[in-house]
Amino acid sequence: MKNRTRILAALALMGAAGMAQAAGNCTISLKGDDAMKFDLKEATVSASCPTITVELAHTGKLPVTAMGHNVVISKTADMAGIARDGIKAGAANAYVPKGDARVIAHTDLVGGGQKTKITFPGKALAAGGDYSFFCSFPGHSAMMKGKLVVTK
Ligand code: ZN
């Protein structure tokens, strides 16, 4: 009985440590500018986060029609296909193909001076998988992309 209590206490401690670690990696915060760039080339999140928050701030001045930015999260292998189909989906769909299972998460499209954010469950990602974040505005994904590292 005593041993069992000790094991439970140890498990509780491990759980608390796991949560504290996850809490530091549950937000992806990106800035996009008028030079068609994100401020990060790589971001790290934890698949054990109940909720992952993606924040995007457009620090430029150009309007959304000329220099719109969003953040799309997908497997790296799906990025080019989503970007291509996003252009077909057009401005009316903010350049994201509708109901596309390859899109794990995406923010709204914003213009200069605007901010947006979304949340999605960490369990949508697998630790160690090959993921990317990118902007699906036509022509932007060649430059506006980065690696999304997913930890446990
Ligand atoms: Zn963009």
XYZ file of N, CA and C and ligand atoms in Angstrom:
457
model
N 0.847 -1.212 0.000
C 0.000 0.000 0.000
C 0.873 1.248 0.000
N 1.905 1.196 0.845
C 2.804 2.339 0.931
C 3.504 2.594 -0.415
N 3.967 1.465 -0.998
C 4.637 1.545 -2.295
C 3.724 2.151 -3.350
N 2.503 1.712 -3.323
C 1.537 2.163 -4.321
C 1.351 3.689 -4.208
N 1.265 4.170 -2.990
C 1.103 5.608 -2.760
C 2.301 6.367 -3.342
N 3.473 5.772 -3.088
C 4.696 6.426 -3.573
C 4.704 6.505 -5.105
N 4.292 5.396 -5.732
C 4.255 5.370 -7.203
C 3.265 6.411 -7.732
N 2.102 6.473 -7.081
C 1.099 7.449 -7.518
C 1.625 8.875 -7.381
N 2.340 9.129 -6.286
C 2.899 10.459 -6.065
C 3.925 10.776 -7.149
N 4.742 9.778 -7.495
C 5.749 9.974 -8.534
C 5.086 10.255 -9.871
N 4.018 9.514 -10.153
C 3.298 9.724 -11.415
C 2.699 11.128 -11.467
N 2.165 11.574 -10.330
C 1.568 12.909 -10.268
C 2.629 13.972 -10.548
N 3.816 13.767 -9.996
C 4.913 14.720 -10.226
C 5.312 14.751 -11.698
N 5.405 13.540 -12.280
C 5.773 13.459 -13.694
C 4.742 14.178 -14.556
N 3.476 13.971 -14.191
C 2.400 14.617 -14.932
C 2.510 16.130 -14.858
N 2.804 16.628 -13.681
C 2.921 18.076 -13.498
C 4.093 18.620 -14.305
N 5.210 17.883 -14.309
C 6.380 18.321 -15.063
C 6.056 18.339 -16.553
N 5.341 17.306 -16.999
C 4.962 17.228 -18.416
C 4.101 18.407 -18.821
N 3.177 18.770 -17.946
C 2.295 19.889 -18.269
C 3.065 21.205 -18.319
N 3.995 21.364 -17.374
C 4.775 22.598 -17.339
C 5.592 22.733 -18.609
N 6.138 21.606 -19.073
C 6.945 21.628 -20.287
C 6.074 21.960 -21.496
N 4.907 21.313 -21.549
C 4.015 21.530 -22.680
C 3.546 22.979 -22.733
N 3.328 23.565 -21.556
C 2.789 24.918 -21.508
C 3.699 25.918 -22.225
N 5.006 25.640 -22.245
C 5.936 26.554 -22.914
C 5.911 26.436 -24.422
N 5.323 25.345 -24.931
C 5.403 25.093 -26.378
C 4.030 24.973 -27.023
N 3.070 25.716 -26.532
C 1.704 25.592 -27.051
C 1.290 26.782 -27.906
N 2.218 27.679 -28.185
C 1.877 28.854 -28.993
C 2.892 29.045 -30.117
N 2.382 29.288 -31.304
C 3.229 29.658 -32.435
C 2.918 31.125 -32.706
N 3.924 31.972 -32.571
C 3.698 33.400 -32.743
C 4.545 33.900 -33.904
N 3.896 34.331 -34.967
C 4.608 34.751 -36.179
C 4.284 36.192 -36.540
N 5.265 36.843 -37.137
C 5.046 38.169 -37.708
C 5.324 38.081 -39.205
N 4.441 38.698 -40.001
C 4.652 38.773 -41.442
C 4.779 40.237 -41.817
N 5.549 40.539 -42.865
C 5.756 41.952 -43.213
C 5.507 42.230 -44.704
N 5.745 43.473 -45.106
C 5.528 43.860 -46.501
C 6.609 43.313 -47.440
N 7.678 42.755 -46.880
C 8.747 42.161 -47.694
C 8.488 40.669 -47.939
N 7.241 40.231 -47.633
C 6.851 38.843 -47.884
C 7.701 37.869 -47.069
N 7.881 38.201 -45.801
C 8.687 37.331 -44.934
C 8.014 37.111 -43.588
N 8.199 35.896 -43.063
C 7.876 35.623 -41.663
C 9.138 35.904 -40.852
N 8.955 36.242 -39.588
C 10.132 36.508 -38.741
C 10.812 35.228 -38.271
N 10.140 34.073 -38.409
C 10.739 32.804 -37.975
C 10.867 31.821 -39.134
N 11.940 31.051 -39.112
C 12.128 29.979 -40.099
C 11.748 28.638 -39.493
N 11.584 28.646 -38.173
C 11.277 27.409 -37.474
C 10.504 27.727 -36.198
N 9.524 26.878 -35.895
C 8.784 27.017 -34.640
C 8.609 25.624 -34.053
N 8.471 25.565 -32.737
C 8.328 24.276 -32.062
C 7.072 24.277 -31.203
N 6.287 23.213 -31.336
C 5.128 23.033 -30.458
C 5.103 21.593 -29.980
N 4.289 21.374 -28.962
C 4.171 20.041 -28.393
C 2.833 19.419 -28.778
N 2.901 18.167 -29.230
C 1.672 17.446 -29.595
C 0.806 17.161 -28.374
N 1.384 17.288 -27.167
C 0.595 17.022 -25.968
C -0.178 18.245 -25.478
N -0.018 19.377 -26.144
C -0.801 20.566 -25.769
C -2.287 20.278 -26.029
N -3.155 20.512 -25.048
C -4.591 20.354 -25.324
C -5.010 21.284 -26.461
N -4.443 22.493 -26.442
C -4.761 23.495 -27.453
C -3.482 24.195 -27.889
N -3.297 24.294 -29.185
C -2.168 25.066 -29.722
C -2.736 26.360 -30.300
N -2.111 27.460 -29.956
C -2.549 28.761 -30.457
C -1.581 29.232 -31.540
N -2.125 29.676 -32.660
C -1.310 30.247 -33.727
C -1.652 31.731 -33.814
N -0.650 32.574 -33.564
C -0.855 34.017 -33.621
C -0.096 34.569 -34.826
N -0.748 35.463 -35.540
C -0.093 36.115 -36.676
C -0.309 37.621 -36.584
N 0.777 38.360 -36.654
C 0.694 39.820 -36.705
C 1.319 40.272 -38.023
N 0.563 41.026 -38.805
C 1.083 41.601 -40.052
C 1.651 42.975 -39.690
N 2.970 43.074 -39.717
C 3.617 44.308 -39.257
C 3.806 45.327 -40.377
N 3.350 44.988 -41.584
C 3.504 45.913 -42.704
C 2.362 46.904 -42.811
N 2.283 47.573 -43.980
C 1.255 48.589 -44.211
C 0.372 48.274 -45.410
N 0.811 47.348 -46.251
C 0.078 47.057 -47.482
C -1.249 46.355 -47.193
N -2.269 46.633 -48.032
C -3.588 46.023 -47.799
C -3.589 44.516 -48.078
N -4.602 43.866 -47.552
C -4.724 42.411 -47.659
C -4.794 41.944 -49.116
N -5.337 42.792 -49.996
C -5.461 42.407 -51.403
C -4.108 42.358 -52.114
N -3.144 43.149 -51.633
C -1.833 43.202 -52.274
C -0.790 42.352 -51.555
N -0.887 42.295 -50.229
C 0.148 41.620 -49.421
C -0.506 40.895 -48.256
N -1.526 40.085 -48.583
C -2.214 39.353 -47.521
C -1.347 38.230 -46.971
N -1.476 38.002 -45.682
C -0.750 36.882 -45.064
C -1.694 36.040 -44.212
N -1.449 34.740 -44.231
C -2.104 33.836 -43.290
C -1.052 32.831 -42.838
N -1.446 31.950 -41.956
C -0.574 30.844 -41.552
C -1.362 29.564 -41.760
N -0.840 28.715 -42.631
C -1.430 27.404 -42.866
C -0.464 26.375 -42.299
N -0.999 25.388 -41.606
C -0.162 24.306 -41.050
C -0.546 23.006 -41.719
N 0.467 22.310 -42.230
C 0.226 21.027 -42.904
C 1.481 20.183 -42.819
N 1.358 18.948 -43.286
C 2.556 18.147 -43.477
C 3.361 18.839 -44.578
N 4.673 18.778 -44.464
C 5.531 19.436 -45.452
C 5.231 18.913 -46.865
N 4.957 17.631 -46.982
C 4.683 17.019 -48.293
C 3.413 17.571 -48.933
N 2.495 18.115 -48.130
C 1.224 18.633 -48.657
C 1.272 20.125 -48.991
N 2.346 20.782 -48.598
C 2.411 22.245 -48.704
C 2.201 22.747 -50.135
N 2.946 22.206 -51.085
C 2.864 22.691 -52.472
C 1.457 22.486 -53.043
N 0.858 21.334 -52.760
C -0.484 21.040 -53.271
C -1.529 21.970 -52.690
N -1.419 22.254 -51.397
C -2.378 23.158 -50.749
C -2.214 24.571 -51.322
N -0.968 25.004 -51.498
C -0.719 26.348 -52.038
C -1.322 26.465 -53.444
N -1.150 25.420 -54.247
C -1.672 25.422 -55.623
C -3.198 25.465 -55.596
N -3.813 24.606 -54.787
C -5.275 24.565 -54.723
C -5.835 25.813 -54.026
N -5.035 26.414 -53.161
C -5.448 27.652 -52.504
C -5.593 28.785 -53.499
N -4.705 28.823 -54.480
C -4.792 29.858 -55.527
C -6.074 29.654 -56.327
N -6.393 28.388 -56.609
C -7.649 28.078 -57.326
C -8.860 28.468 -56.483
N -8.785 28.257 -55.175
C -9.906 28.590 -54.278
C -10.161 30.096 -54.293
N -9.092 30.875 -54.542
C -9.234 32.314 -54.765
C -9.433 33.165 -53.520
N -9.534 34.466 -53.778
C -9.651 35.451 -52.694
C -10.914 35.225 -51.868
N -11.992 34.760 -52.508
C -13.258 34.545 -51.789
C -13.087 33.534 -50.665
N -12.140 32.618 -50.813
C -11.867 31.617 -49.778
C -10.555 31.895 -49.056
N -10.066 33.137 -49.185
C -8.822 33.553 -48.527
C -7.657 32.630 -48.902
N -7.720 32.095 -50.127
C -6.641 31.265 -50.688
C -6.365 29.997 -49.880
N -7.424 29.460 -49.277
C -7.307 28.164 -48.601
C -8.376 27.255 -49.201
N -7.991 26.097 -49.746
C -9.008 25.182 -50.300
C -9.989 24.754 -49.217
N -11.275 24.860 -49.525
C -12.329 24.599 -48.540
C -12.426 23.122 -48.178
N -12.570 22.837 -46.897
C -12.794 21.465 -46.433
C -11.685 20.507 -46.825
N -10.473 21.009 -46.926
C -9.333 20.205 -47.376
C -8.683 19.514 -46.165
N -8.715 18.192 -46.161
C -8.207 17.429 -45.010
C -6.697 17.589 -44.833
N -6.010 18.043 -45.887
C -4.555 18.241 -45.755
C -4.234 19.459 -44.886
N -5.190 20.387 -44.795
C -4.990 21.597 -43.984
C -5.266 21.252 -42.518
N -4.223 21.223 -41.714
C -4.386 20.880 -40.296
C -4.985 22.058 -39.543
N -4.541 23.259 -39.884
C -5.079 24.475 -39.273
C -4.698 25.652 -40.151
N -5.504 26.707 -40.116
C -5.121 27.936 -40.820
C -5.763 29.142 -40.184
N -5.064 30.255 -40.229
C -5.614 31.512 -39.707
C -6.377 32.220 -40.827
N -7.036 33.298 -40.465
C -7.614 34.190 -41.470
C -6.484 34.882 -42.219
N -6.838 35.446 -43.359
C -5.899 36.240 -44.146
C -5.979 37.684 -43.636
N -4.829 38.279 -43.331
C -4.844 39.651 -42.808
C -3.928 40.556 -43.629
N -4.206 41.853 -43.546
C -3.391 42.863 -44.211
C -2.557 43.638 -43.199
N -1.831 44.632 -43.693
C -0.932 45.420 -42.857
C -1.608 45.974 -41.611
N -0.927 45.830 -40.467
C -1.436 46.381 -39.211
C -2.449 45.500 -38.512
N -2.819 44.387 -39.142
C -3.837 43.523 -38.534
C -3.210 42.318 -37.839
N -3.985 41.761 -36.930
C -3.568 40.549 -36.206
C -4.692 39.536 -36.269
N -4.325 38.284 -36.151
C -5.337 37.230 -36.085
C -4.774 36.067 -35.288
N -5.658 35.231 -34.781
C -5.172 34.002 -34.143
C -6.225 32.916 -34.182
N -5.758 31.695 -34.113
C -6.641 30.526 -34.091
C -6.092 29.522 -33.090
N -6.903 28.544 -32.775
C -6.434 27.436 -31.940
C -6.825 26.122 -32.604
N -6.051 25.107 -32.318
C -6.397 23.749 -32.762
C -5.793 22.766 -31.756
N -6.329 21.541 -31.712
C -5.836 20.582 -30.715
C -4.449 20.040 -31.059
N -3.596 19.927 -30.050
C -2.256 19.392 -30.264
C -2.273 17.986 -30.833
N -3.336 17.255 -30.533
C -3.395 15.868 -31.013
C -3.561 15.779 -32.537
N -3.786 16.916 -33.189
C -3.834 16.922 -34.658
C -2.439 16.734 -35.255
N -1.415 16.860 -34.399
C -0.026 16.696 -34.837
C 0.572 15.453 -34.186
N 1.531 14.857 -34.882
C 2.243 13.702 -34.320
C 3.679 14.113 -34.026
N 4.141 13.777 -32.817
C 5.516 14.113 -32.438
C 6.492 13.510 -33.442
N 7.451 14.326 -33.867
C 8.478 13.844 -34.785
C 8.066 13.878 -36.249
N 6.820 14.285 -36.535
C 6.350 14.350 -37.927
C 6.991 15.511 -38.675
N 6.869 15.475 -39.989
C 7.471 16.508 -40.830
C 6.397 17.523 -41.221
N 6.351 18.638 -40.487
C 5.312 19.648 -40.701
C 5.921 20.995 -41.090
N 5.097 21.799 -41.745
C 5.524 23.150 -42.095
C 4.409 24.139 -41.815
N 4.798 25.399 -41.685
C 3.819 26.495 -41.685
C 4.145 27.367 -42.885
N 3.116 27.931 -43.504
C 3.362 28.773 -44.681
C 2.187 29.711 -44.911
N 2.416 30.704 -45.772
C 1.363 31.631 -46.183
C 0.861 31.184 -47.546
N -0.467 31.037 -47.680
C -1.014 30.521 -48.937
C -1.465 31.617 -49.905
N -1.175 32.889 -49.599
C -1.451 33.966 -50.559
C -0.638 33.666 -51.818
N -1.237 33.886 -53.013
C -0.536 33.499 -54.254
C 0.918 33.984 -54.330
N 1.819 33.049 -54.530
C 3.233 33.371 -54.694
C 4.022 33.496 -53.409
N 3.340 33.483 -52.264
C 4.064 33.742 -51.013
C 4.757 32.523 -50.407
N 4.232 31.315 -50.690
C 4.748 30.140 -49.964
C 6.204 29.809 -50.322
N 6.679 30.335 -51.449
C 8.078 30.097 -51.803
C 9.016 30.734 -50.776
N 8.609 31.890 -50.261
C 9.436 32.601 -49.268
C 8.881 32.513 -47.860
N 7.555 32.559 -47.777
C 6.932 32.595 -46.445
C 6.605 31.183 -45.979
N 7.631 30.517 -45.492
C 7.419 29.162 -44.987
C 8.472 28.850 -43.939
N 8.175 27.875 -43.128
C 9.127 27.456 -42.110
C 8.814 26.056 -41.624
N 9.722 25.546 -40.864
C 9.584 24.180 -40.351
C 8.854 24.216 -39.010
N 7.880 23.342 -38.867
C 7.193 23.207 -37.583
C 7.677 21.923 -36.909
N 8.480 22.095 -35.884
C 9.001 20.964 -35.124
C 7.953 20.573 -34.088
N 7.588 19.297 -34.054
C 6.582 18.842 -33.093
C 7.224 17.867 -32.105
N 7.217 18.277 -30.849
C 7.754 17.421 -29.781
C 6.606 16.674 -29.116
N 6.940 15.751 -28.228
C 5.914 14.950 -27.536
C 5.074 15.816 -26.616
Zn 1.691 36.180 -47.340
